[in-house]
CSV table of C-alpha atoms (C1' of nucleotides) in Angstrom, one decimal:
chain,number,residue,atom,x,y,z
A,1,UNK,CA,-12.1,-12.2,-16.9
A,2,UNK,CA,-10.3,-13.2,-13.8
A,3,UNK,CA,-10.0,-11.0,-10.8
A,4,UNK,CA,-7.0,-8.8,-10.5
A,5,UNK,CA,-5.1,-8.4,-7.2
A,6,UNK,CA,-4.4,-5.1,-5.5
A,7,UNK,CA,-0.7,-5.7,-6.0
A,8,UNK,CA,-1.2,-5.9,-9.7
A,9,UNK,CA,-3.4,-2.8,-9.7
A,10,UNK,CA,-0.7,-0.9,-7.8
A,11,UNK,CA,2.0,-1.9,-10.3
A,12,UNK,CA,-0.1,-1.3,-13.4
A,13,UNK,CA,-0.9,2.2,-12.1
A,14,UNK,CA,2.8,2.9,-11.6
A,15,UNK,CA,3.5,1.6,-15.1
A,16,UNK,CA,0.9,4.0,-16.4
A,17,UNK,CA,2.4,7.0,-14.6
A,18,UNK,CA,5.8,6.0,-15.9
A,19,UNK,CA,4.5,6.0,-19.5
A,20,UNK,CA,2.6,9.2,-18.9
A,21,UNK,CA,5.4,11.2,-17.3
A,22,UNK,CA,8.8,9.5,-17.3
A,23,UNK,CA,8.9,7.9,-20.8
A,24,UNK,CA,6.6,10.1,-22.8
A,25,UNK,CA,9.1,10.6,-25.6
A,26,UNK,CA,9.6,6.9,-26.5
A,27,UNK,CA,7.4,4.9,-28.8
A,28,UNK,CA,8.6,1.5,-27.5
A,29,UNK,CA,9.4,0.4,-24.0
A,30,UNK,CA,11.0,-2.9,-22.7
A,31,UNK,CA,9.8,-4.7,-19.6
A,32,UNK,CA,13.4,-4.5,-18.4
A,33,UNK,CA,13.3,-0.7,-18.5
A,34,UNK,CA,10.1,-0.6,-16.5
A,35,UNK,CA,11.4,-3.2,-14.1
A,36,UNK,CA,14.6,-1.2,-13.6
A,37,UNK,CA,12.8,2.1,-12.9
A,38,UNK,CA,10.5,0.5,-10.4
A,39,UNK,CA,13.0,-2.0,-8.9
A,40,UNK,CA,11.0,-5.1,-10.0
A,41,UNK,CA,11.8,-8.4,-11.7
A,42,UNK,CA,11.2,-8.0,-15.5
A,43,UNK,CA,9.3,-11.2,-15.8
A,44,UNK,CA,6.8,-9.9,-13.2
A,45,UNK,CA,6.3,-6.8,-15.4
A,46,UNK,CA,5.7,-8.9,-18.4
A,47,UNK,CA,3.1,-11.0,-16.5
A,48,UNK,CA,1.3,-7.9,-15.4
A,49,UNK,CA,1.2,-6.6,-18.9
A,50,UNK,CA,0.0,-9.9,-20.2
A,51,UNK,CA,-3.0,-9.5,-17.9
A,52,UNK,CA,-3.9,-6.4,-19.9
A,53,UNK,CA,-3.9,-8.5,-23.1
A,54,UNK,CA,-1.1,-6.5,-24.6
A,55,UNK,CA,1.5,-8.4,-26.7
A,56,UNK,CA,5.0,-7.1,-27.0
A,57,UNK,CA,7.4,-7.2,-29.9
A,58,UNK,CA,10.6,-9.2,-29.9
A,59,UNK,CA,13.7,-7.1,-29.6
A,60,UNK,CA,11.7,-3.9,-29.3
A,61,UNK,CA,9.4,-4.2,-26.3
A,62,UNK,CA,5.9,-2.8,-26.0
A,63,UNK,CA,4.2,0.0,-27.9
A,64,UNK,CA,3.9,2.8,-25.4
A,65,UNK,CA,0.7,4.2,-26.6
A,66,UNK,CA,-1.0,0.8,-26.8
A,67,UNK,CA,0.2,-0.3,-23.4
A,68,UNK,CA,-0.9,3.0,-21.8
A,69,UNK,CA,-4.4,2.7,-23.4
A,70,UNK,CA,-4.7,-1.0,-22.4
A,71,UNK,CA,-3.8,-0.3,-18.8
A,72,UNK,CA,-6.5,2.5,-18.8
A,73,UNK,CA,-9.1,0.1,-20.1
A,74,UNK,CA,-8.1,-2.8,-17.7
A,75,UNK,CA,-8.2,-0.5,-14.7
A,76,UNK,CA,-11.3,1.4,-15.8
A,77,UNK,CA,-9.6,4.8,-15.8
A,78,UNK,CA,-12.2,6.3,-18.1
A,79,UNK,CA,-15.2,5.0,-16.1
A,80,UNK,CA,-16.6,7.9,-14.3
A,81,UNK,CA,-16.5,7.7,-10.5
A,82,UNK,CA,-18.4,10.3,-8.6
A,83,UNK,CA,-17.0,11.3,-5.2
A,84,UNK,CA,-17.7,13.6,-2.3
A,85,UNK,CA,-15.0,14.9,-0.1
A,86,UNK,CA,-16.0,15.2,3.5
A,87,UNK,CA,-13.9,17.7,5.4
A,88,UNK,CA,-12.8,20.9,3.7
A,89,UNK,CA,-9.6,21.3,5.7
A,90,UNK,CA,-6.1,21.6,4.3
A,91,UNK,CA,-6.0,18.0,3.1
A,92,UNK,CA,-9.5,18.0,1.6
A,93,UNK,CA,-8.8,21.2,-0.3
A,94,UNK,CA,-5.4,19.9,-1.4
A,95,UNK,CA,-7.1,16.9,-2.9
A,96,UNK,CA,-9.8,18.9,-4.8
A,97,UNK,CA,-6.9,20.7,-6.6
A,98,UNK,CA,-5.2,17.4,-7.5
A,99,UNK,CA,-5.2,17.8,-11.3
A,100,UNK,CA,-4.7,14.1,-12.2
A,101,UNK,CA,-8.0,12.9,-10.7
A,102,UNK,CA,-10.0,13.8,-13.7
A,103,UNK,CA,-7.6,11.9,-16.0
A,104,UNK,CA,-8.5,8.8,-14.1
A,105,UNK,CA,-12.3,9.3,-14.1
A,106,UNK,CA,-12.4,10.4,-10.5
A,107,UNK,CA,-15.0,13.2,-10.4
A,108,UNK,CA,-15.2,15.1,-7.2
A,109,UNK,CA,-18.6,16.8,-7.1
A,110,UNK,CA,-18.4,18.8,-3.8
A,111,UNK,CA,-16.8,19.3,-0.5
A,112,UNK,CA,-18.6,19.1,2.8
A,113,UNK,CA,-17.8,20.8,6.1
A,114,UNK,CA,-19.6,22.0,9.2
A,115,UNK,CA,-17.6,25.2,9.6
A,116,UNK,CA,-20.1,28.1,8.8
A,117,UNK,CA,-17.2,30.2,7.6
A,118,UNK,CA,-16.4,27.7,4.8
A,119,UNK,CA,-20.0,26.8,3.8
A,120,UNK,CA,-21.0,28.4,0.5
A,121,UNK,CA,-17.5,29.2,-0.6
A,122,UNK,CA,-15.8,27.5,-3.5
A,123,UNK,CA,-12.6,25.6,-3.6
A,124,UNK,CA,-11.1,24.5,-6.9
A,125,UNK,CA,-14.4,25.2,-8.6
A,126,UNK,CA,-16.4,23.0,-6.2
A,127,UNK,CA,-18.9,24.2,-3.6
A,128,UNK,CA,-18.4,23.7,0.1
A,129,UNK,CA,-21.7,22.4,1.4
A,130,UNK,CA,-23.0,22.0,4.9
A,131,UNK,CA,-22.6,18.6,6.4
A,132,UNK,CA,-26.3,18.7,7.2
A,133,UNK,CA,-27.1,18.3,3.6
A,134,UNK,CA,-24.9,15.3,3.2
A,135,UNK,CA,-27.5,12.5,3.7
A,136,UNK,CA,-29.9,14.0,1.3
A,137,UNK,CA,-27.3,14.5,-1.4
A,138,UNK,CA,-25.7,11.1,-1.0
A,139,UNK,CA,-29.0,9.4,-1.6
A,140,UNK,CA,-30.3,11.7,-4.3
A,141,UNK,CA,-27.2,11.7,-6.4
A,142,UNK,CA,-26.5,8.1,-5.4
A,143,UNK,CA,-23.0,8.6,-4.3
A,144,UNK,CA,-21.0,5.5,-3.5
A,145,UNK,CA,-17.6,6.9,-2.8
A,146,UNK,CA,-16.4,9.4,-0.2
A,147,UNK,CA,-13.0,10.8,0.7
A,148,UNK,CA,-12.8,11.2,4.4
A,149,UNK,CA,-10.6,14.1,5.5
A,150,UNK,CA,-12.2,15.2,8.8
A,151,UNK,CA,-10.4,15.4,12.1
A,152,UNK,CA,-10.0,11.9,13.8
A,153,UNK,CA,-12.7,12.6,16.4
A,154,UNK,CA,-15.3,13.2,13.8
A,155,UNK,CA,-14.4,10.2,11.6
A,156,UNK,CA,-16.7,7.6,13.0
A,157,UNK,CA,-19.8,9.8,13.2
A,158,UNK,CA,-19.5,11.0,9.6
A,159,UNK,CA,-18.9,7.4,8.5
A,160,UNK,CA,-22.0,6.1,10.2
A,161,UNK,CA,-24.0,8.8,8.5
A,162,UNK,CA,-22.5,8.2,5.0
A,163,UNK,CA,-23.0,4.5,5.3
A,164,UNK,CA,-26.6,4.8,6.4
A,165,UNK,CA,-27.4,6.8,3.3
A,166,UNK,CA,-25.8,4.4,0.9
A,167,UNK,CA,-22.0,5.0,0.6
A,168,UNK,CA,-20.1,1.9,-0.2
A,169,UNK,CA,-16.4,3.0,-0.5
A,170,UNK,CA,-14.6,5.1,2.1
A,171,UNK,CA,-11.2,6.4,1.3
A,172,UNK,CA,-10.1,7.1,4.8
A,173,UNK,CA,-7.3,9.7,5.2
A,174,UNK,CA,-7.8,9.9,9.0
A,175,UNK,CA,-5.6,7.9,11.2
A,176,UNK,CA,-8.6,6.1,12.7
A,177,UNK,CA,-9.9,2.6,12.1
A,178,UNK,CA,-13.6,2.8,11.1
A,179,UNK,CA,-16.3,0.4,12.1
A,180,UNK,CA,-18.4,-0.4,9.1
A,181,UNK,CA,-20.7,-3.2,7.9
A,182,UNK,CA,-19.1,-5.9,5.9
A,183,UNK,CA,-20.7,-4.6,2.7
A,184,UNK,CA,-18.7,-1.4,3.0
A,185,UNK,CA,-15.1,-1.1,1.9
A,186,UNK,CA,-12.7,1.1,3.8
A,187,UNK,CA,-9.3,1.9,2.2
A,188,UNK,CA,-7.0,3.2,4.8
A,189,UNK,CA,-4.6,5.8,3.4
A,190,UNK,CA,-2.4,5.7,6.5
A,191,UNK,CA,0.5,8.0,5.9
A,192,UNK,CA,2.3,6.8,9.0
A,193,UNK,CA,2.3,3.2,7.7
A,194,UNK,CA,3.6,4.5,4.4
A,195,UNK,CA,6.5,6.3,6.0
A,196,UNK,CA,7.4,3.3,8.1
A,197,UNK,CA,7.3,1.0,5.1
A,198,UNK,CA,9.6,3.4,3.3
A,199,UNK,CA,12.1,3.4,6.2
A,200,UNK,CA,11.9,-0.4,6.4
A,201,UNK,CA,13.7,-0.7,3.0
A,202,UNK,CA,17.0,-0.2,4.7
A,203,UNK,CA,18.0,-3.7,3.6
A,204,UNK,CA,19.0,-2.5,0.1
B,24,UNK,CA,15.8,-9.9,15.2
B,25,UNK,CA,14.4,-11.1,11.9
B,26,UNK,CA,13.3,-8.7,9.2
B,27,UNK,CA,9.7,-7.6,9.2
B,28,UNK,CA,7.7,-7.3,5.9
B,29,UNK,CA,5.9,-4.2,4.7
B,30,UNK,CA,2.6,-6.0,5.0
B,31,UNK,CA,3.2,-6.6,8.7
B,32,UNK,CA,4.3,-3.0,9.2
B,33,UNK,CA,1.1,-1.8,7.6
B,34,UNK,CA,-1.1,-4.0,9.8
B,35,UNK,CA,0.8,-3.2,13.0
B,36,UNK,CA,0.4,0.5,12.2
B,37,UNK,CA,-3.3,0.0,11.8
B,38,UNK,CA,-3.5,-1.9,15.0
B,39,UNK,CA,-1.7,1.0,16.7
B,40,UNK,CA,-4.2,3.5,15.3
B,41,UNK,CA,-7.0,1.3,16.4
B,42,UNK,CA,-5.7,1.1,19.9
B,43,UNK,CA,-5.0,4.9,19.9
B,44,UNK,CA,-8.3,6.1,18.6
B,45,UNK,CA,-11.0,3.4,18.3
B,46,UNK,CA,-10.5,1.4,21.4
B,47,UNK,CA,-8.9,3.9,23.8
B,48,UNK,CA,-11.4,3.1,26.6
B,49,UNK,CA,-10.6,-0.6,27.0
B,50,UNK,CA,-7.8,-2.2,29.0
B,51,UNK,CA,-7.9,-5.5,27.1
B,52,UNK,CA,-8.5,-6.3,23.5
B,53,UNK,CA,-8.9,-9.7,21.7
B,54,UNK,CA,-7.3,-10.6,18.4
B,55,UNK,CA,-10.7,-11.4,17.1
B,56,UNK,CA,-11.8,-7.8,17.9
B,57,UNK,CA,-8.9,-6.3,15.9
B,58,UNK,CA,-9.4,-8.8,13.2
B,59,UNK,CA,-13.1,-8.0,12.9
B,60,UNK,CA,-12.5,-4.2,12.7
B,61,UNK,CA,-9.8,-4.6,10.0
B,62,UNK,CA,-11.4,-7.5,8.2
B,63,UNK,CA,-8.5,-9.9,8.8
B,64,UNK,CA,-8.1,-13.4,10.1
B,65,UNK,CA,-7.7,-13.5,13.8
B,66,UNK,CA,-4.7,-15.9,13.7
B,67,UNK,CA,-2.9,-13.5,11.4
B,68,UNK,CA,-3.4,-10.7,14.0
B,69,UNK,CA,-2.0,-13.0,16.7
B,70,UNK,CA,1.0,-13.8,14.6
B,71,UNK,CA,1.7,-10.1,13.9
B,72,UNK,CA,1.4,-9.4,17.6
B,73,UNK,CA,3.7,-12.3,18.4
B,74,UNK,CA,6.4,-10.6,16.3
B,75,UNK,CA,6.3,-7.7,18.7
B,76,UNK,CA,7.0,-10.1,21.6
B,77,UNK,CA,3.7,-9.5,23.3
B,78,UNK,CA,2.0,-12.3,25.1
B,79,UNK,CA,-1.7,-12.3,25.5
B,80,UNK,CA,-3.9,-13.6,28.3
B,81,UNK,CA,-6.2,-16.5,27.9
B,82,UNK,CA,-9.8,-15.6,27.9
B,83,UNK,CA,-9.0,-11.8,28.1
B,84,UNK,CA,-6.8,-10.9,25.1
B,85,UNK,CA,-4.0,-8.5,25.0
B,86,UNK,CA,-3.3,-5.6,27.4
B,87,UNK,CA,-4.0,-2.5,25.3
B,88,UNK,CA,-1.3,-0.3,26.8
B,89,UNK,CA,1.3,-3.0,26.6
B,90,UNK,CA,0.5,-3.9,23.0
B,91,UNK,CA,0.5,-0.2,22.0
B,92,UNK,CA,3.9,0.4,23.5
B,93,UNK,CA,5.3,-2.8,22.0
B,94,UNK,CA,4.2,-1.8,18.5
B,95,UNK,CA,5.8,1.6,19.0
B,96,UNK,CA,9.0,0.0,20.0
B,97,UNK,CA,9.0,-2.6,17.2
B,98,UNK,CA,8.3,0.0,14.5
B,99,UNK,CA,10.6,2.6,16.0
B,100,UNK,CA,7.9,5.3,16.5
B,101,UNK,CA,9.9,7.1,19.0
B,102,UNK,CA,13.1,7.2,17.0
B,103,UNK,CA,13.5,10.7,15.7
B,104,UNK,CA,13.3,10.9,11.9
B,105,UNK,CA,14.2,14.3,10.4
B,106,UNK,CA,12.5,15.2,7.2
B,107,UNK,CA,12.4,18.1,4.7
B,108,UNK,CA,9.2,18.8,2.7
B,109,UNK,CA,10.0,19.9,-0.8
B,110,UNK,CA,7.2,21.8,-2.4
B,111,UNK,CA,5.1,24.2,-0.2
B,112,UNK,CA,2.0,23.9,-2.3
B,113,UNK,CA,-1.4,22.8,-0.9
B,114,UNK,CA,-0.3,19.2,-0.2
B,115,UNK,CA,3.0,20.2,1.3
B,116,UNK,CA,1.4,22.6,3.7
B,117,UNK,CA,-1.4,20.1,4.5
B,118,UNK,CA,1.3,17.6,5.5
B,119,UNK,CA,3.2,20.1,7.7
B,120,UNK,CA,0.0,20.5,9.7
B,121,UNK,CA,-0.6,16.8,10.1
B,122,UNK,CA,-0.6,16.6,13.9
B,123,UNK,CA,0.2,12.9,14.2
B,124,UNK,CA,3.6,13.0,12.6
B,125,UNK,CA,5.3,14.1,15.8
B,126,UNK,CA,3.7,11.2,17.7
B,127,UNK,CA,5.5,8.8,15.4
B,128,UNK,CA,8.9,10.5,15.5
B,129,UNK,CA,8.5,12.2,12.2
B,130,UNK,CA,10.1,15.6,12.6
B,131,UNK,CA,9.6,18.0,9.7
B,132,UNK,CA,12.2,20.6,9.9
B,133,UNK,CA,11.3,22.9,7.0
B,134,UNK,CA,9.6,23.4,3.7
B,135,UNK,CA,11.3,24.3,0.5
B,136,UNK,CA,9.9,26.1,-2.5
B,137,UNK,CA,11.1,28.3,-5.3
B,138,UNK,CA,8.2,30.7,-5.2
B,139,UNK,CA,9.6,34.1,-4.0
B,140,UNK,CA,6.2,35.0,-2.5
B,141,UNK,CA,6.4,32.0,-0.2
B,142,UNK,CA,10.0,32.1,0.8
B,143,UNK,CA,10.6,33.4,4.2
B,144,UNK,CA,7.1,32.8,5.4
B,145,UNK,CA,6.1,30.3,8.0
B,146,UNK,CA,3.6,27.5,7.7
B,147,UNK,CA,2.7,25.4,10.7
B,148,UNK,CA,5.6,26.9,12.6
B,149,UNK,CA,8.1,25.9,10.0
B,150,UNK,CA,10.0,28.2,7.7
B,151,UNK,CA,9.6,28.1,3.9
B,152,UNK,CA,13.1,28.2,2.5
B,153,UNK,CA,14.4,28.8,-1.0
B,154,UNK,CA,15.1,25.7,-3.0
B,155,UNK,CA,18.6,27.1,-3.7
B,156,UNK,CA,19.5,26.5,-0.1
B,157,UNK,CA,18.4,22.8,-0.2
B,158,UNK,CA,21.8,21.2,-1.1
B,159,UNK,CA,23.7,23.0,1.5
B,160,UNK,CA,21.1,22.2,4.2
B,161,UNK,CA,20.7,18.6,3.3
B,162,UNK,CA,24.4,17.9,3.7
B,163,UNK,CA,24.9,20.2,6.7
B,164,UNK,CA,22.0,18.8,8.8
B,165,UNK,CA,22.6,15.4,7.2
B,166,UNK,CA,19.0,14.9,6.1
B,167,UNK,CA,18.2,11.4,4.8
B,168,UNK,CA,14.4,11.8,4.2
B,169,UNK,CA,12.4,14.1,2.0
B,170,UNK,CA,8.8,14.4,1.2
B,171,UNK,CA,8.3,15.3,-2.4
B,172,UNK,CA,5.2,17.5,-3.1
B,173,UNK,CA,6.3,19.4,-6.1
B,174,UNK,CA,4.5,19.6,-9.4
B,175,UNK,CA,5.2,16.5,-11.6
B,176,UNK,CA,7.4,18.4,-14.1
B,177,UNK,CA,9.8,19.4,-11.3
B,178,UNK,CA,10.0,16.0,-9.6
B,179,UNK,CA,13.0,14.5,-11.3
B,180,UNK,CA,15.1,17.5,-11.1
B,181,UNK,CA,14.5,18.1,-7.4
B,182,UNK,CA,15.1,14.4,-6.8
B,183,UNK,CA,18.5,14.5,-8.6
B,184,UNK,CA,19.5,17.4,-6.5
B,185,UNK,CA,18.5,15.8,-3.2
B,186,UNK,CA,20.1,12.5,-4.0
B,187,UNK,CA,23.3,14.1,-5.0
B,188,UNK,CA,23.6,15.8,-1.6
B,189,UNK,CA,22.8,12.7,0.4
B,190,UNK,CA,19.1,12.0,0.7
B,191,UNK,CA,18.3,8.3,1.0
B,192,UNK,CA,14.6,8.1,1.2
B,193,UNK,CA,12.1,9.9,-1.0
B,194,UNK,CA,8.4,9.8,-0.1
B,195,UNK,CA,7.1,10.6,-3.5
B,196,UNK,CA,3.6,12.3,-3.5
B,197,UNK,CA,3.9,13.2,-7.2
B,198,UNK,CA,2.4,10.9,-9.8
B,199,UNK,CA,5.8,10.4,-11.5
B,200,UNK,CA,8.2,7.5,-11.4
B,201,UNK,CA,11.6,8.7,-10.3
B,202,UNK,CA,15.0,7.6,-11.6
B,203,UNK,CA,17.3,7.0,-8.6
B,204,UNK,CA,20.4,5.0,-7.8
B,205,UNK,CA,19.8,1.6,-6.3
B,206,UNK,CA,21.0,2.9,-2.9
B,207,UNK,CA,18.1,5.3,-2.7
B,208,UNK,CA,14.6,4.2,-1.7
B,209,UNK,CA,11.5,5.8,-3.3
B,210,UNK,CA,8.1,5.2,-1.7
B,211,UNK,CA,5.4,6.0,-4.2
B,212,UNK,CA,2.4,7.4,-2.5
B,213,UNK,CA,0.3,7.1,-5.6
B,214,UNK,CA,-3.3,8.2,-4.8
B,215,UNK,CA,-4.7,7.0,-8.0
B,216,UNK,CA,-3.4,3.5,-7.3
B,217,UNK,CA,-5.0,3.7,-3.8
B,218,UNK,CA,-8.4,4.7,-5.2
B,219,UNK,CA,-8.3,1.9,-7.8
B,220,UNK,CA,-7.4,-0.7,-5.2
B,221,UNK,CA,-10.3,0.5,-3.1
B,222,UNK,CA,-12.7,0.2,-6.0
B,223,UNK,CA,-11.3,-3.3,-6.7
B,224,UNK,CA,-12.8,-4.6,-3.5
B,225,UNK,CA,-16.2,-5.0,-5.2
B,226,UNK,CA,-16.0,-8.7,-4.7
B,227,UNK,CA,-17.2,-8.5,-1.1
C,15,DC,C1',20.6,-13.5,-46.8
C,16,DT,C1',22.5,-15.2,-42.6
C,17,DC,C1',23.9,-14.6,-38.0
C,18,DT,C1',23.8,-12.5,-33.6
C,19,DT,C1',21.4,-10.6,-30.1
C,20,DA,C1',17.7,-8.6,-27.4
C,21,DT,C1',13.4,-9.3,-25.8
C,22,DT,C1',9.1,-11.6,-25.2
C,23,DG,C1',6.0,-15.2,-23.1
C,24,DT,C1',5.4,-18.7,-20.0
C,25,DG,C1',5.9,-23.2,-17.4
C,26,DA,C1',8.3,-24.7,-13.2
C,27,DT,C1',10.0,-23.6,-8.9
C,28,DT,C1',10.6,-21.1,-4.8
C,29,DT,C1',9.3,-17.9,-1.5
C,30,DT,C1',6.0,-15.5,1.1
C,31,DT,C1',1.7,-14.9,3.1
C,32,DT,C1',-2.5,-16.4,4.8
C,33,DT,C1',-5.7,-19.7,6.6
C,34,DC,C1',-6.9,-23.7,9.1
C,35,DA,C1',-7.1,-26.4,13.1
C,36,DC,C1',-6.5,-27.6,17.5
C,37,DA,C1',-3.9,-28.2,22.0
C,38,DT,C1',-3.4,-25.4,25.9
C,39,DA,C1',-4.7,-22.7,29.7
C,40,DA,C1',-6.8,-19.0,32.4
C,41,DT,C1',-11.2,-17.1,33.9
C,42,DA,C1',-15.7,-16.9,35.6
C,43,DC,C1',-19.4,-18.9,37.4
C,44,DA,C1',-22.1,-22.3,39.7
D,28,DT,C1',-13.9,-26.5,44.0
D,29,DG,C1',-15.0,-28.1,39.5
D,30,DT,C1',-16.5,-27.2,34.9
D,31,DA,C1',-17.5,-24.8,30.7
D,32,DT,C1',-15.9,-21.3,28.0
D,33,DT,C1',-13.2,-18.3,25.5
D,34,DA,C1',-9.1,-16.8,23.9
D,35,DT,C1',-4.1,-17.6,22.9
D,36,DG,C1',-0.1,-19.6,20.3
D,37,DT,C1',1.5,-22.2,16.7
D,38,DG,C1',2.4,-26.1,13.6
D,39,DA,C1',0.6,-27.8,9.2
D,40,DA,C1',-1.6,-26.8,4.9
D,41,DA,C1',-3.1,-23.9,1.3
D,42,DA,C1',-3.0,-20.0,-1.5
D,43,DA,C1',-0.8,-16.2,-3.5
D,44,DA,C1',3.1,-13.9,-5.3
D,45,DA,C1',7.6,-13.6,-7.1
D,46,DT,C1',11.5,-15.5,-9.3
D,47,DC,C1',14.0,-18.5,-12.3
D,48,DA,C1',15.0,-20.3,-16.6
D,49,DC,C1',14.7,-20.9,-21.2
D,50,DA,C1',12.5,-21.7,-25.8
D,51,DA,C1',10.9,-18.8,-29.5
D,52,DT,C1',11.5,-15.3,-32.6
D,53,DA,C1',11.9,-10.7,-34.7
D,54,DA,C1',15.1,-7.0,-35.6
D,55,DG,C1',19.1,-5.3,-37.2
D,56,DA,C1',24.0,-5.7,-38.5
D,57,DG,C1',27.1,-7.1,-41.8
DNA sequence: CTCTTATTGTGATTTTTTTCACATAATACA
DNA sequence: TGTATTATGTGAAAAAAATCACAATAAGAG
């Protein structure tokens, strides 16, 4: 199986959301319909779908249920991915309540914070644990993924800790650029960049 | 001035964050340093910087303050961009507290919700206003940008409203795909897609 | 049963993006 | 003052992504 690019992953995920929410009534969907809703070229949509091994039907399009399931398999939505959230501020707690995570195999086990008033409490059914216990828990449960929602000034220090104890993927919601070894992946969820990209589409 | 691609915007924003937080002590920075921190090719970094009209200095690199300011100008960080947040749930209120927005010209004027218990209250110094007042306020203040943080089932309805009264850019934090006229831009901030892209980088 | 039409699947082409490679030149140091 | 070094700036090449174009074909109408 050949590697699949991030651009394709992004589009397939959007197709999946479209099937899940926007077109849930229909049993068939045409590539041109998907393309239209997402402002893409329809042949690009067909090529993406072909990567999932799904065949369409002439004059009808793709079977929605089949396509949805194939995207789930291709992107591994049902593989369980255990995650810690570090930083139980507003964003961290908003994420723990994000209902769709569990549909995509993203299993948030706990939140971590260093605020004594928060430690021990629950949020969205998950415990808020002291940051001191992070290293031990990362290595014991063998956590590979963290969501970083701490204030910018704390981001690098927490990162160093997490990496030292075995974290491999850091979903960075802070506006900082993190220094990590080459073996660690940082995904920068930079909201400023998103906004600027949105504004850039003035040329329509 | 030629158009600038979303990829370039994304990288320039990250360079800016890097200069702002990670390298704030230094007066010079080399393209190879930026490239290393963001796992990019250094010539790509230099080409991005060239687009901002900044010249470097042989054997020293770029002047941090100058580069930072030029990125701000190129990407229009100081242009004021007025925004409404629709949906005063956890995510909406987390975003209103996001301190960096104002540094980038993103001015959130108010939150909207249809929950009577929230209406009239304040969050992060901004009023929570009834959704009923949205159309009037969009057209009166001439709001072009909205942040959509409503539950998925409400997303399309709110979108139709907003578009009807003049909104041009929708920053969609819901997992739905929105139907909009071609003249309206939707930026899908799809967190599932981000997570999957992060996980995809296993090939390192 | 035949014809029209809508839609797929994909090879070829084009466009965009990234990487490579290296001439150029300023700095620091001996 | 001269030399080695280190970083820029950018053309050329390569790689990746998107678009174009169209043959194939199944569905549905009549």
